[in-house]
Amino acid sequence: MAKFSQEFLRQMANPAMGQGLFTAAKQAAQLPGQLQEQKTEGALQSSLLGLEQKAMAGTLSSEDYQKAVSTFSQVAQSNPALAKEIRSSLSRVGSAMGSKQKATDQNRVRSEVANLRQAALAVQSNKQLDPEQKRQTLAKMKTEFNRIKEANPTIDLSSFEGMFEDVVVESAQLDRINKEAADDEAVQTFSNQLFQVKDFDSLETTTESLLKANPEYAEDIKRLSQVMERSIENTQARERARVERQFDMTGDVNGLRQNIQTLPEELKTMVESELAIAEQLQNQYKNDTGWVNKPAKNRAEAAIKKAENLVDRYALDSVQEDRKTIRGIDNDLEELARRGPVIPKESEIEDTAEAMALQKNKDYSRLPVAQKAKFYDQAREELKNRNLSMYNRDITVLERRRASITGEVIEEVTEPPKSKFLEPVSKEAVEAARANGQSDAQIRRTFQNMGVSNAKIIELLFD
């Protein structure tokens, strides 16, 4: 293509350019001389290139494009020698405009589907809608999605396939995250309230009040209350023993040191620091007749109390963490039960059926419909059994994790023995099947499901 001037690129932005070009073409046809023809041809080429560049840059509107096509078509009719070049250039412009329109349409449709997905998520997350209302609304949205696909067959929307199922899962995950956060906050509040209690009567009153107001957290409250009950018992026992020892802190210090051996190192260091303070004060201000400095005695007792509180706080936090883990496991079990075993996808079944056929030295795509159906059914059954096995395995793993925290004993379920599969295909397999009580008709159907030819079946059963 010829090189064109910047002046014609500028002129292409002028709506009057089309008419001017047509006038110039008419004038060129009337002017004699080779020089004038060259000038007219150069101007035409410049205009065509300007048109192409605007089309490639995406700045050529549909209206201007239609005007340019009309104008240049008239020029081609007036100048047959330039018609080929004009048609070629207009073809390139048309292709660029087509690509631009396709991209525009694709962006528009994808945006429309993305908005539909966001609307579906909003519906699924709406707490004011009951499950049936959500189901019906999502069904309508799915119908709308199918309408969009049918109306735009050339636009690839495969990335949006299954988006409504994903929306349900995503919404459930968001609900779970929010619920778990609310649960953690609630249990933390219960823990803080119970941590302030220092006698049995108040503990009983507080526990009953919390249970009455929060029955859904009964197990959490009871376990936290049990921690504080043991703490109060230990504190009272230490205080009685301390009086009997005439306020000798050695027994408190030694007892607490034995109890913190399994704690995290950082916590052990903090507790040990308080115990060391109590020891130092006792060594400095207590003799054989007793404490010689009452404020020092009070400070030593406060250090012991702080050490006890550190241990109690850790025990409460441990219970909270265990209960949080258990709630997570229970949510997983509930979600598994709601979802059930994974249903095999059509593509997965087809791939498995093809693999089964290949194992039998058969080309799945060339098999008769009846044989393909047998491989397909066998593949679907195998995938269903595999998914069911994985589903049961996931449940068992979660139940065992839960039992390891709660101390419960779960009953081991023994899987029933799998039926013998007739493999390899042989006389021995037939005799073994008959010995197990299978009829020849059952054996024949089994071989047929395996893809064994009728001639081979007759040979095995009757020869």
Coordinates of C-alpha atoms in Angstrom, one line a residue:
M1 CA 0.0 0.0 0.0
A2 CA 1.2 3.5 -0.7
K3 CA 2.4 5.9 2.0
F4 CA -0.2 8.6 2.9
S5 CA 0.0 12.2 4.3
Q6 CA -1.0 13.3 7.8
E7 CA -3.3 15.8 6.2
F8 CA -5.6 13.1 4.9
L9 CA -5.6 11.4 8.3
R10 CA -6.8 14.7 9.8
Q11 CA -9.4 15.1 7.0
M12 CA -10.9 11.6 7.8
A13 CA -12.2 13.1 11.1
N14 CA -14.2 15.7 9.0
P15 CA -17.8 14.5 8.2
A16 CA -17.7 16.4 5.0
M17 CA -14.7 14.4 3.8
G18 CA -16.9 11.8 2.0
Q19 CA -18.6 14.4 -0.1
G20 CA -15.4 16.2 -0.8
L21 CA -13.7 13.0 -1.9
F22 CA -16.5 12.2 -4.3
T23 CA -16.3 15.7 -5.8
A24 CA -12.6 15.4 -6.1
A25 CA -13.1 12.1 -7.9
K26 CA -15.5 13.6 -10.4
Q27 CA -13.1 16.5 -11.0
A28 CA -10.2 14.1 -11.5
A29 CA -12.2 12.3 -14.1
Q30 CA -12.6 15.5 -16.0
L31 CA -9.0 16.8 -15.8
P32 CA -6.6 15.6 -18.5
G33 CA -3.0 14.6 -18.0
Q34 CA -1.0 11.9 -16.2
L35 CA 0.1 14.3 -13.5
Q36 CA -3.4 15.0 -12.3
E37 CA -4.2 11.3 -12.3
Q38 CA -1.2 10.6 -10.0
K39 CA -2.3 13.3 -7.6
T40 CA -5.8 12.0 -7.5
E41 CA -4.6 8.4 -6.9
G42 CA -2.3 9.6 -4.1
A43 CA -5.1 11.5 -2.4
L44 CA -7.3 8.4 -2.6
Q45 CA -4.7 6.1 -1.1
S46 CA -4.1 8.6 1.7
S47 CA -7.8 8.6 2.4
L48 CA -8.1 4.8 2.4
L49 CA -5.2 4.5 4.8
G50 CA -6.7 7.0 7.1
L51 CA -9.9 5.1 7.1
E52 CA -8.0 1.8 7.9
Q53 CA -6.0 3.4 10.7
K54 CA -9.2 4.8 12.3
A55 CA -10.8 1.4 12.0
M56 CA -7.8 -0.4 13.6
A57 CA -7.6 2.2 16.4
G58 CA -11.3 1.7 17.2
T59 CA -12.2 5.3 16.6
L60 CA -14.2 4.9 13.4
S61 CA -17.9 5.0 14.3
S62 CA -20.5 2.7 12.5
E63 CA -22.2 5.8 11.0
D64 CA -18.9 7.2 9.5
Y65 CA -18.0 3.7 8.3
Q66 CA -21.2 3.4 6.4
K67 CA -20.8 6.8 4.8
A68 CA -17.2 6.0 3.8
V69 CA -18.3 2.7 2.2
S70 CA -21.0 4.6 0.2
T71 CA -18.5 7.3 -0.9
F72 CA -15.7 5.0 -1.9
S73 CA -18.1 2.7 -3.8
Q74 CA -19.1 5.6 -5.9
V75 CA -15.4 6.5 -6.4
A76 CA -14.8 2.9 -7.5
Q77 CA -17.5 3.1 -10.1
S78 CA -16.1 6.4 -11.5
N79 CA -12.5 5.1 -11.5
P80 CA -12.4 1.4 -12.5
A81 CA -8.6 1.4 -12.4
L82 CA -8.8 2.1 -8.6
A83 CA -11.7 -0.3 -7.9
K84 CA -9.5 -3.2 -6.8
E85 CA -7.5 -1.2 -4.4
I86 CA -10.6 0.4 -3.0
R87 CA -12.4 -3.0 -2.5
S88 CA -9.3 -4.5 -0.8
S89 CA -9.0 -1.5 1.6
L90 CA -12.7 -1.5 2.4
S91 CA -12.4 -5.3 3.1
R92 CA -9.7 -4.7 5.7
V93 CA -11.7 -1.9 7.2
G94 CA -14.8 -4.1 7.3
S95 CA -12.8 -6.9 9.1
A96 CA -11.5 -4.4 11.6
M97 CA -15.0 -3.1 12.2
G98 CA -16.3 -6.6 12.5
S99 CA -13.7 -7.5 15.1
K100 CA -14.5 -4.3 17.0
Q101 CA -18.2 -5.0 17.0
K102 CA -17.6 -8.6 18.1
A103 CA -15.4 -7.4 21.0
T104 CA -18.0 -4.8 21.9
D105 CA -20.8 -7.4 21.8
Q106 CA -18.7 -9.9 23.8
N107 CA -18.0 -7.3 26.5
R108 CA -21.6 -6.3 26.7
V109 CA -22.9 -9.8 27.0
R110 CA -20.2 -10.8 29.5
S111 CA -21.0 -7.8 31.6
E112 CA -24.7 -8.7 31.4
V113 CA -24.0 -12.2 32.6
A114 CA -21.6 -11.0 35.3
N115 CA -24.4 -8.6 36.6
L116 CA -26.8 -11.6 36.6
R117 CA -24.3 -13.6 38.7
Q118 CA -24.0 -10.7 41.2
A119 CA -27.8 -10.5 41.4
A120 CA -28.0 -14.2 42.0
L121 CA -25.5 -13.9 44.9
A122 CA -27.5 -11.0 46.4
V123 CA -30.6 -13.2 46.2
Q124 CA -28.9 -16.2 47.8
S125 CA -27.5 -13.9 50.6
N126 CA -30.9 -12.3 51.3
K127 CA -31.9 -13.3 54.8
Q128 CA -35.5 -12.2 54.2
L129 CA -36.1 -14.8 51.5
D130 CA -36.9 -18.4 52.4
P131 CA -35.2 -21.3 50.7
E132 CA -38.1 -21.9 48.3
Q133 CA -38.2 -18.3 47.2
K134 CA -34.4 -18.3 46.6
R135 CA -34.7 -21.5 44.6
Q136 CA -37.5 -20.1 42.4
T137 CA -35.7 -16.8 41.8
L138 CA -32.4 -18.6 40.9
A139 CA -34.3 -20.9 38.5
K140 CA -35.7 -17.8 36.7
M141 CA -32.2 -16.3 36.5
K142 CA -30.9 -19.6 35.1
T143 CA -33.5 -19.4 32.4
E144 CA -32.4 -15.9 31.6
F145 CA -28.8 -17.0 31.4
N146 CA -29.8 -19.7 28.9
R147 CA -31.7 -17.1 26.9
I148 CA -28.6 -14.9 26.7
K149 CA -26.5 -17.9 25.5
E150 CA -29.0 -18.8 22.8
A151 CA -29.2 -15.2 21.6
N152 CA -25.4 -15.0 21.4
P153 CA -24.2 -18.3 20.1
T154 CA -20.8 -17.0 18.8
I155 CA -19.8 -15.6 22.3
D156 CA -17.9 -17.9 24.6
L157 CA -19.7 -18.0 28.0
S158 CA -18.2 -21.3 29.1
S159 CA -16.5 -19.6 32.1
F160 CA -19.9 -18.8 33.5
E161 CA -21.2 -22.4 33.3
G162 CA -22.3 -23.7 36.7
M163 CA -22.2 -20.1 38.1
F164 CA -25.5 -20.6 39.9
E165 CA -24.3 -23.7 41.7
D166 CA -21.1 -21.7 42.6
V167 CA -23.3 -18.9 43.9
V168 CA -25.1 -21.2 46.3
V169 CA -21.7 -22.6 47.5
E170 CA -20.2 -19.1 47.8
S171 CA -23.1 -17.8 49.7
A172 CA -23.0 -20.7 52.1
Q173 CA -19.3 -20.1 52.6
L174 CA -19.9 -16.5 53.4
D175 CA -22.8 -17.4 55.8
R176 CA -20.5 -19.9 57.5
I177 CA -17.7 -17.4 57.9
N178 CA -20.0 -14.8 59.4
K179 CA -21.6 -17.4 61.7
E180 CA -18.3 -18.7 62.9
A181 CA -17.1 -15.1 63.6
A182 CA -20.3 -14.5 65.6
D183 CA -19.9 -17.8 67.5
D184 CA -16.3 -17.0 68.4
E185 CA -17.3 -13.5 69.7
A186 CA -20.2 -14.9 71.7
V187 CA -18.1 -17.6 73.4
Q188 CA -15.3 -15.1 74.1
T189 CA -17.9 -13.0 75.9
F190 CA -19.1 -16.0 78.0
S191 CA -15.4 -16.8 78.8
N192 CA -14.7 -13.3 80.0
Q193 CA -17.8 -13.3 82.2
L194 CA -17.1 -16.6 83.8
F195 CA -13.4 -15.7 84.3
Q196 CA -14.5 -12.9 86.7
V197 CA -16.3 -15.4 89.0
K198 CA -14.3 -16.4 92.1
D199 CA -16.9 -18.4 94.2
F200 CA -19.2 -21.4 93.6
D201 CA -22.4 -19.6 94.3
S202 CA -21.7 -16.8 91.8
L203 CA -20.4 -19.4 89.3
E204 CA -23.7 -21.4 89.5
T205 CA -25.8 -18.3 89.1
T206 CA -23.8 -16.9 86.2
T207 CA -23.8 -20.3 84.4
E208 CA -27.5 -20.7 84.8
S209 CA -28.1 -17.2 83.5
L210 CA -25.9 -17.8 80.4
L211 CA -27.5 -21.1 79.6
K212 CA -31.0 -19.7 79.8
A213 CA -30.1 -16.7 77.5
N214 CA -28.0 -18.7 75.1
P215 CA -29.3 -22.3 74.8
E216 CA -27.6 -22.7 71.4
Y217 CA -24.2 -22.4 73.1
A218 CA -25.0 -24.7 76.0
E219 CA -22.1 -27.1 75.4
D220 CA -19.6 -24.2 75.2
I221 CA -20.9 -22.6 78.4
K222 CA -20.9 -25.8 80.4
R223 CA -17.3 -26.6 79.4
L224 CA -16.1 -23.1 80.3
S225 CA -18.0 -23.3 83.6
Q226 CA -16.3 -26.6 84.4
V227 CA -12.9 -25.0 83.9
M228 CA -13.7 -22.3 86.4
E229 CA -15.2 -24.8 88.8
R230 CA -11.9 -26.6 88.9
S231 CA -10.1 -23.3 89.3
I232 CA -12.1 -22.3 92.3
E233 CA -11.6 -25.7 93.9
N234 CA -7.9 -25.5 93.4
T235 CA -7.7 -21.9 94.7
Q236 CA -9.7 -22.7 97.8
A237 CA -7.6 -25.8 98.5
R238 CA -4.4 -23.8 98.2
E239 CA -5.7 -21.1 100.5
R240 CA -6.6 -23.6 103.1
A241 CA -3.2 -25.3 102.9
R242 CA -1.5 -21.9 103.0
V243 CA -3.3 -21.1 106.3
E244 CA -2.3 -24.5 107.7
R245 CA 1.3 -23.8 106.7
Q246 CA 1.1 -20.4 108.5
F247 CA 1.2 -18.6 105.1
D248 CA 4.2 -20.3 103.8
M249 CA 4.1 -19.7 100.0
T250 CA 6.4 -22.7 99.2
G251 CA 3.6 -25.1 98.7
D252 CA 1.7 -22.8 96.3
V253 CA 4.9 -22.2 94.3
N254 CA 5.8 -25.8 94.0
G255 CA 2.3 -26.9 93.2
L256 CA 1.9 -24.4 90.4
R257 CA 5.3 -25.2 89.0
Q258 CA 4.3 -28.8 88.6
N259 CA 1.1 -27.8 86.8
I260 CA 2.7 -25.6 84.2
Q261 CA 5.1 -28.1 82.7
T262 CA 2.9 -28.8 79.7
L263 CA 2.1 -25.1 79.0
P264 CA 3.7 -23.1 76.1
E265 CA 7.1 -21.8 76.9
E266 CA 6.1 -18.1 76.8
L267 CA 3.3 -18.7 79.3
K268 CA 5.5 -20.8 81.5
T269 CA 8.0 -17.9 81.6
M270 CA 5.2 -15.4 82.6
V271 CA 3.9 -17.7 85.4
E272 CA 7.5 -18.5 86.6
S273 CA 8.1 -14.7 86.9
E274 CA 5.2 -14.3 89.3
L275 CA 6.3 -17.4 91.3
A276 CA 9.8 -16.0 91.6
I277 CA 8.4 -12.7 93.0
A278 CA 6.5 -14.6 95.7
E279 CA 9.6 -16.6 96.6
Q280 CA 11.8 -13.5 96.7
L281 CA 9.4 -11.7 99.0
Q282 CA 9.0 -14.7 101.3
N283 CA 12.8 -15.2 101.6
Q284 CA 13.2 -11.5 102.4
Y285 CA 10.2 -10.8 104.8
K286 CA 9.4 -14.1 106.5
N287 CA 11.2 -15.9 109.3
D288 CA 10.5 -18.7 111.6
T289 CA 7.9 -16.7 113.5
G290 CA 6.1 -15.5 110.4
W291 CA 5.9 -12.6 108.0
V292 CA 7.5 -9.4 109.3
N293 CA 6.1 -7.2 106.6
K294 CA 2.3 -7.4 105.9
P295 CA 2.4 -5.5 102.5
A296 CA 5.1 -7.8 101.3
K297 CA 2.9 -10.8 102.3
N298 CA 0.0 -9.3 100.4
R299 CA 2.2 -8.7 97.4
A300 CA 3.4 -12.3 97.5
E301 CA -0.2 -13.6 97.6
A302 CA -1.1 -11.3 94.7
A303 CA 1.7 -12.8 92.7
I304 CA 0.4 -16.3 93.4
K305 CA -3.1 -15.2 92.4
K306 CA -1.8 -13.7 89.2
A307 CA 0.0 -16.9 88.3
E308 CA -3.2 -18.8 88.9
N309 CA -5.1 -16.4 86.7
L310 CA -2.6 -16.9 83.9
V311 CA -3.1 -20.7 84.1
D312 CA -6.9 -20.3 84.3
R313 CA -7.0 -17.9 81.3
Y314 CA -5.0 -20.4 79.2
A315 CA -7.3 -23.3 80.2
L316 CA -10.4 -21.2 79.2
D317 CA -8.7 -20.3 75.9
S318 CA -7.9 -23.9 75.2
V319 CA -11.6 -24.9 75.8
Q320 CA -12.6 -22.1 73.4
E321 CA -10.1 -23.3 70.7
D322 CA -11.3 -26.9 71.1
R323 CA -15.0 -25.8 70.8
K324 CA -14.1 -23.6 67.8
T325 CA -12.6 -26.6 66.1
I326 CA -15.6 -28.8 67.0
R327 CA -18.0 -26.2 65.6
G328 CA -16.0 -26.2 62.4
I329 CA -16.1 -30.0 62.2
D330 CA -19.8 -30.0 62.8
N331 CA -20.3 -27.4 60.1
D332 CA -18.3 -29.5 57.7
L333 CA -20.3 -32.6 58.6
E334 CA -23.6 -30.6 58.1
E335 CA -22.4 -29.3 54.8
L336 CA -21.3 -32.8 53.6
A337 CA -24.7 -34.2 54.6
R338 CA -26.5 -31.4 52.8
R339 CA -24.5 -31.8 49.6
G340 CA -24.2 -35.6 49.6
P341 CA -21.8 -37.5 47.4
V342 CA -20.5 -35.6 44.4
I343 CA -22.5 -36.3 41.3
P344 CA -20.3 -37.3 38.3
K345 CA -20.2 -34.7 35.5
E346 CA -21.2 -35.8 32.0
S347 CA -17.7 -35.1 30.7
E348 CA -16.1 -37.1 33.5
I349 CA -18.4 -40.1 32.7
E350 CA -17.6 -39.8 29.0
D351 CA -13.8 -39.7 29.7
T352 CA -14.1 -42.7 32.0
A353 CA -16.2 -44.7 29.5
E354 CA -13.6 -44.0 26.8
A355 CA -10.8 -45.2 29.1
M356 CA -12.8 -48.4 29.9
A357 CA -13.3 -49.0 26.2
L358 CA -9.6 -48.5 25.5
Q359 CA -8.8 -51.1 28.1
K360 CA -10.8 -53.5 26.0
N361 CA -9.0 -52.4 22.8
K362 CA -12.1 -50.6 21.6
D363 CA -12.5 -47.2 20.1
Y364 CA -15.4 -45.7 22.2
S365 CA -16.2 -43.1 19.5
R366 CA -16.8 -45.8 16.9
L367 CA -18.8 -48.2 19.0
P368 CA -22.5 -48.9 18.2
V369 CA -25.0 -46.9 20.4
A370 CA -25.8 -50.0 22.5
Q371 CA -22.2 -50.8 23.4
K372 CA -21.4 -47.1 24.1
A373 CA -24.4 -47.1 26.4
K374 CA -23.1 -50.1 28.3
F375 CA -19.6 -48.5 28.8
Y376 CA -21.3 -45.2 29.8
D377 CA -23.5 -46.9 32.4
Q378 CA -20.6 -48.8 33.8
A379 CA -18.4 -45.7 34.0
R380 CA -21.2 -43.8 35.7
E381 CA -21.7 -46.5 38.3
E382 CA -18.0 -46.7 38.9
L383 CA -17.7 -42.9 39.4
K384 CA -20.8 -42.9 41.7
N385 CA -19.2 -45.7 43.8
R386 CA -15.9 -43.8 43.9
N387 CA -17.6 -40.6 45.0
L388 CA -19.6 -42.4 47.6
S389 CA -16.5 -44.0 49.0
M390 CA -14.8 -40.6 49.1
Y391 CA -17.8 -39.1 50.8
N392 CA -17.9 -41.7 53.5
R393 CA -14.2 -41.4 54.0
D394 CA -14.5 -37.6 54.5
I395 CA -17.2 -38.1 57.1
T396 CA -15.1 -40.8 58.9
V397 CA -12.1 -38.5 59.0
L398 CA -14.1 -35.6 60.4
E399 CA -15.8 -37.8 63.0
R400 CA -12.5 -39.2 64.2
R401 CA -11.0 -35.7 64.5
R402 CA -14.0 -34.7 66.6
A403 CA -13.7 -37.7 68.8
S404 CA -10.0 -37.0 69.4
I405 CA -11.0 -33.7 70.9
T406 CA -14.1 -34.7 72.9
G407 CA -12.8 -38.1 74.0
E408 CA -15.8 -39.9 72.5
V409 CA -15.5 -43.4 71.1
I410 CA -16.9 -43.9 67.6
E411 CA -18.1 -47.2 66.4
E412 CA -16.0 -48.5 63.6
V413 CA -18.1 -49.5 60.5
T414 CA -16.9 -52.5 58.7
E415 CA -17.4 -52.2 54.9
P416 CA -19.3 -55.1 53.4
P417 CA -17.1 -57.3 51.2
K418 CA -17.1 -56.3 47.6
S419 CA -18.6 -58.8 45.1
K420 CA -16.1 -60.7 43.1
F421 CA -15.6 -59.3 39.6
L422 CA -15.2 -61.7 36.8
E423 CA -11.7 -61.0 35.8
P424 CA -9.8 -62.2 33.9
V425 CA -12.2 -63.5 31.2
S426 CA -11.5 -67.2 31.3
K427 CA -13.0 -70.7 31.9
E428 CA -11.8 -70.5 35.5
A429 CA -13.7 -67.3 36.1
V430 CA -16.9 -68.9 34.8
E431 CA -16.4 -72.0 37.1
A432 CA -15.7 -69.7 40.1
A433 CA -18.9 -67.6 39.3
R434 CA -21.0 -70.8 39.1
A435 CA -19.5 -72.0 42.3
N436 CA -20.6 -68.7 43.9
G437 CA -24.2 -69.4 42.8
Q438 CA -24.3 -67.1 39.7
S439 CA -26.5 -68.3 36.9
D440 CA -25.3 -68.5 33.3
A441 CA -27.6 -65.5 32.5
Q442 CA -25.9 -63.5 35.2
I443 CA -22.5 -64.4 34.0
R444 CA -23.4 -63.6 30.4
R445 CA -24.7 -60.1 31.5
T446 CA -21.5 -59.5 33.4
F447 CA -19.3 -60.4 30.5
Q448 CA -21.5 -58.2 28.2
N449 CA -21.0 -55.2 30.6
M450 CA -17.2 -55.9 30.4
G451 CA -17.4 -55.6 26.6
V452 CA -16.8 -59.3 25.9
S453 CA -18.0 -60.3 22.4
N454 CA -20.9 -62.7 22.1
A455 CA -18.7 -65.3 20.3
K456 CA -16.3 -65.3 23.3
I457 CA -19.2 -65.6 25.8
I458 CA -20.6 -68.6 24.0
E459 CA -17.1 -70.2 23.9
L460 CA -16.7 -69.7 27.7
L461 CA -20.1 -70.8 28.7
F462 CA -20.8 -73.8 26.4
D463 CA -17.5 -75.1 24.8

